[in-house]
Amino acid sequence: MTGSPTTAAAPPTPTRRRALVSWALWDWGSAAFNAVVTTFVFSTYLASRAFVDPALVAAEDSSAAAAAAVERELAHNAAVVSTALTVAGIVVALVAPAVGRLADTSGHRRRSVLIATIGIVLSIVGMVFVAPEQPYLVLGAALIGIGTVAYEIACVGYNAMLGQVASGPRTGRVSAIGWAAGYFGGIVLLVVLLLLCIQDFGVTGRGGVLQLPATVAGGQWDVRVAIGIAAVWLAVSSVPLFVVVPEAPADPTRRGSLWSAYADLGRDVARLWRTRRNVLAFLLASAVFRDGVGAVFTFGGIIAAQVFGFSPSGVILFAIVANVVAGIATVLSGRLDDRFGSGPLIMVSLVGLSVFGTAVLFAGSAQASFWVLGLGLCVFVGPVQSSSRAYLAKLATPGREGELFGLYATTGRAASFIAPALFGLAVTIGGSTRYGILGVVVVLVAGLVLMAFVRDESRAAA
């Protein structure tokens, strides 16, 4: 695709623009699950001392045995959460492709997103009732797992709807707008929750402006009310998608049950192997590098705290700034995607991530170094994720987008253990959390190498 076709493309009509904004608002609202539940608030709450025997916590400072017991219980809590996410990943890998295919054939793509979104909201609402007591730990972990399944299923249909709100020449920038909306939604929501519920501002006391009980004895309502607000945030932000964006047309020639969808899926994969092997190559490469990209955010806070000495509030401040940088970079990358193709932008982003990630390994311990290198990483995180989605949307057969994005979700889940495993291995061998970044870089480089074997078809498809 050259510059002239892009320039000559007709601007979106007001109706199309409303559909685009409504579609992007779902990404904006999904920050309630990504930023609040799985990253900064609820998962951290479950892994905290709130779910450790209070007697051990009280004796932790005066008894080495108690301190060791606390560490063991904290490790157990993390294992419980990890197990729930592992089970959720297996479920998603099994059902996502078939669900996406059925949504395509039945013309109920929007309805599938609606049902899954309701599942996300209800799981988040359930988290409000997870009191800071050990018996509630399994309930909280199970709710994260259920919410993860619902979120991934919703993303299959949501990503497939990209083709309904963007034409070929504009797919890259529209995908970038949606992804950036997720970053900015996370920024706004985190700031709101910090001000209202969580942060200790001195003047207002613990529990933010609302001065909610923030201790275990008080039920830790600062976190639990924040979770409730996040559920409302997602519910309200999702409404425009289901009101404005039209439903995809049904394909009467491809009706079937859930079981027949799996059989058809197997035939489709075989067909892709015979006729569109390059698409399968991209699915494999993207599964690897998306795992590495996800690990950049997942373990970035841990490295900031343990290696560079960031305080908890410092980590949150960095996270907010990081989302700002990632959001802006993603918006700007959309036009580059449409002009030069998704493939080259993915390659450049992976090179940038690998270079900045390696630099963290040799950056000393000054916090200023992490600010520079960490934000450098964030410049490339959004573009590689957005362009991956745009690349697949450009190659998808019209009317069968959900089927392909189901495979996209499945391959991503199938590889989701690689970066965490290599992170832990590198930390164990190196004897320091700093070396964990090396494990993440190895995954990014592996994705880059695999991507080098993928022929870029995005420009021609657009």
mmCIF file of C-alpha atoms in Angstrom, residues 303 307-308 351-366 368-374 376-377 434 437-438 441 444:
data_model
loop_
_atom_site.group_PDB
_atom_site.id
_atom_site.type_symbol
_atom_site.label_atom_id
_atom_site.label_comp_id
_atom_site.label_asym_id
_atom_site.label_seq_id
_atom_site.Cartn_x
_atom_site.Cartn_y
_atom_site.Cartn_z
ATOM 1 C CA ILE A 303 12.062 -5.047 38.951
ATOM 2 C CA VAL A 307 16.242 -3.711 41.898
ATOM 3 C CA PHE A 308 15.815 0.061 41.703
ATOM 4 C CA VAL A 351 14.065 -4.597 18.141
ATOM 5 C CA GLY A 352 13.417 -1.559 20.347
ATOM 6 C CA LEU A 353 12.034 -3.712 23.164
ATOM 7 C CA SER A 354 15.021 -6.059 22.985
ATOM 8 C CA VAL A 355 17.555 -3.203 23.051
ATOM 9 C CA PHE A 356 15.980 -1.310 25.954
ATOM 10 C CA GLY A 357 15.321 -4.527 27.877
ATOM 11 C CA THR A 358 18.972 -5.564 27.580
ATOM 12 C CA ALA A 359 20.059 -2.092 28.707
ATOM 13 C CA VAL A 360 18.103 -2.526 31.975
ATOM 14 C CA LEU A 361 20.413 -5.445 32.781
ATOM 15 C CA PHE A 362 23.441 -3.102 32.829
ATOM 16 C CA ALA A 363 21.784 0.050 34.185
ATOM 17 C CA GLY A 364 23.091 0.019 37.751
ATOM 18 C CA SER A 365 20.588 0.829 40.487
ATOM 19 C CA ALA A 366 19.810 4.527 39.967
ATOM 20 C CA ALA A 368 16.669 7.713 36.932
ATOM 21 C CA SER A 369 18.100 4.919 34.777
ATOM 22 C CA PHE A 370 14.948 2.841 35.163
ATOM 23 C CA TRP A 371 12.740 5.830 34.369
ATOM 24 C CA VAL A 372 14.591 6.391 31.084
ATOM 25 C CA LEU A 373 14.885 2.749 30.034
ATOM 26 C CA GLY A 374 11.464 1.713 31.342
ATOM 27 C CA GLY A 376 11.786 3.587 26.414
ATOM 28 C CA LEU A 377 10.305 0.105 26.604
ATOM 29 C CA ARG A 434 17.605 -7.990 37.828
ATOM 30 C CA ILE A 437 14.731 -9.139 32.415
ATOM 31 C CA LEU A 438 17.156 -11.358 30.505
ATOM 32 C CA VAL A 441 14.457 -10.406 26.380
ATOM 33 C CA LEU A 444 11.247 -11.074 22.653
#
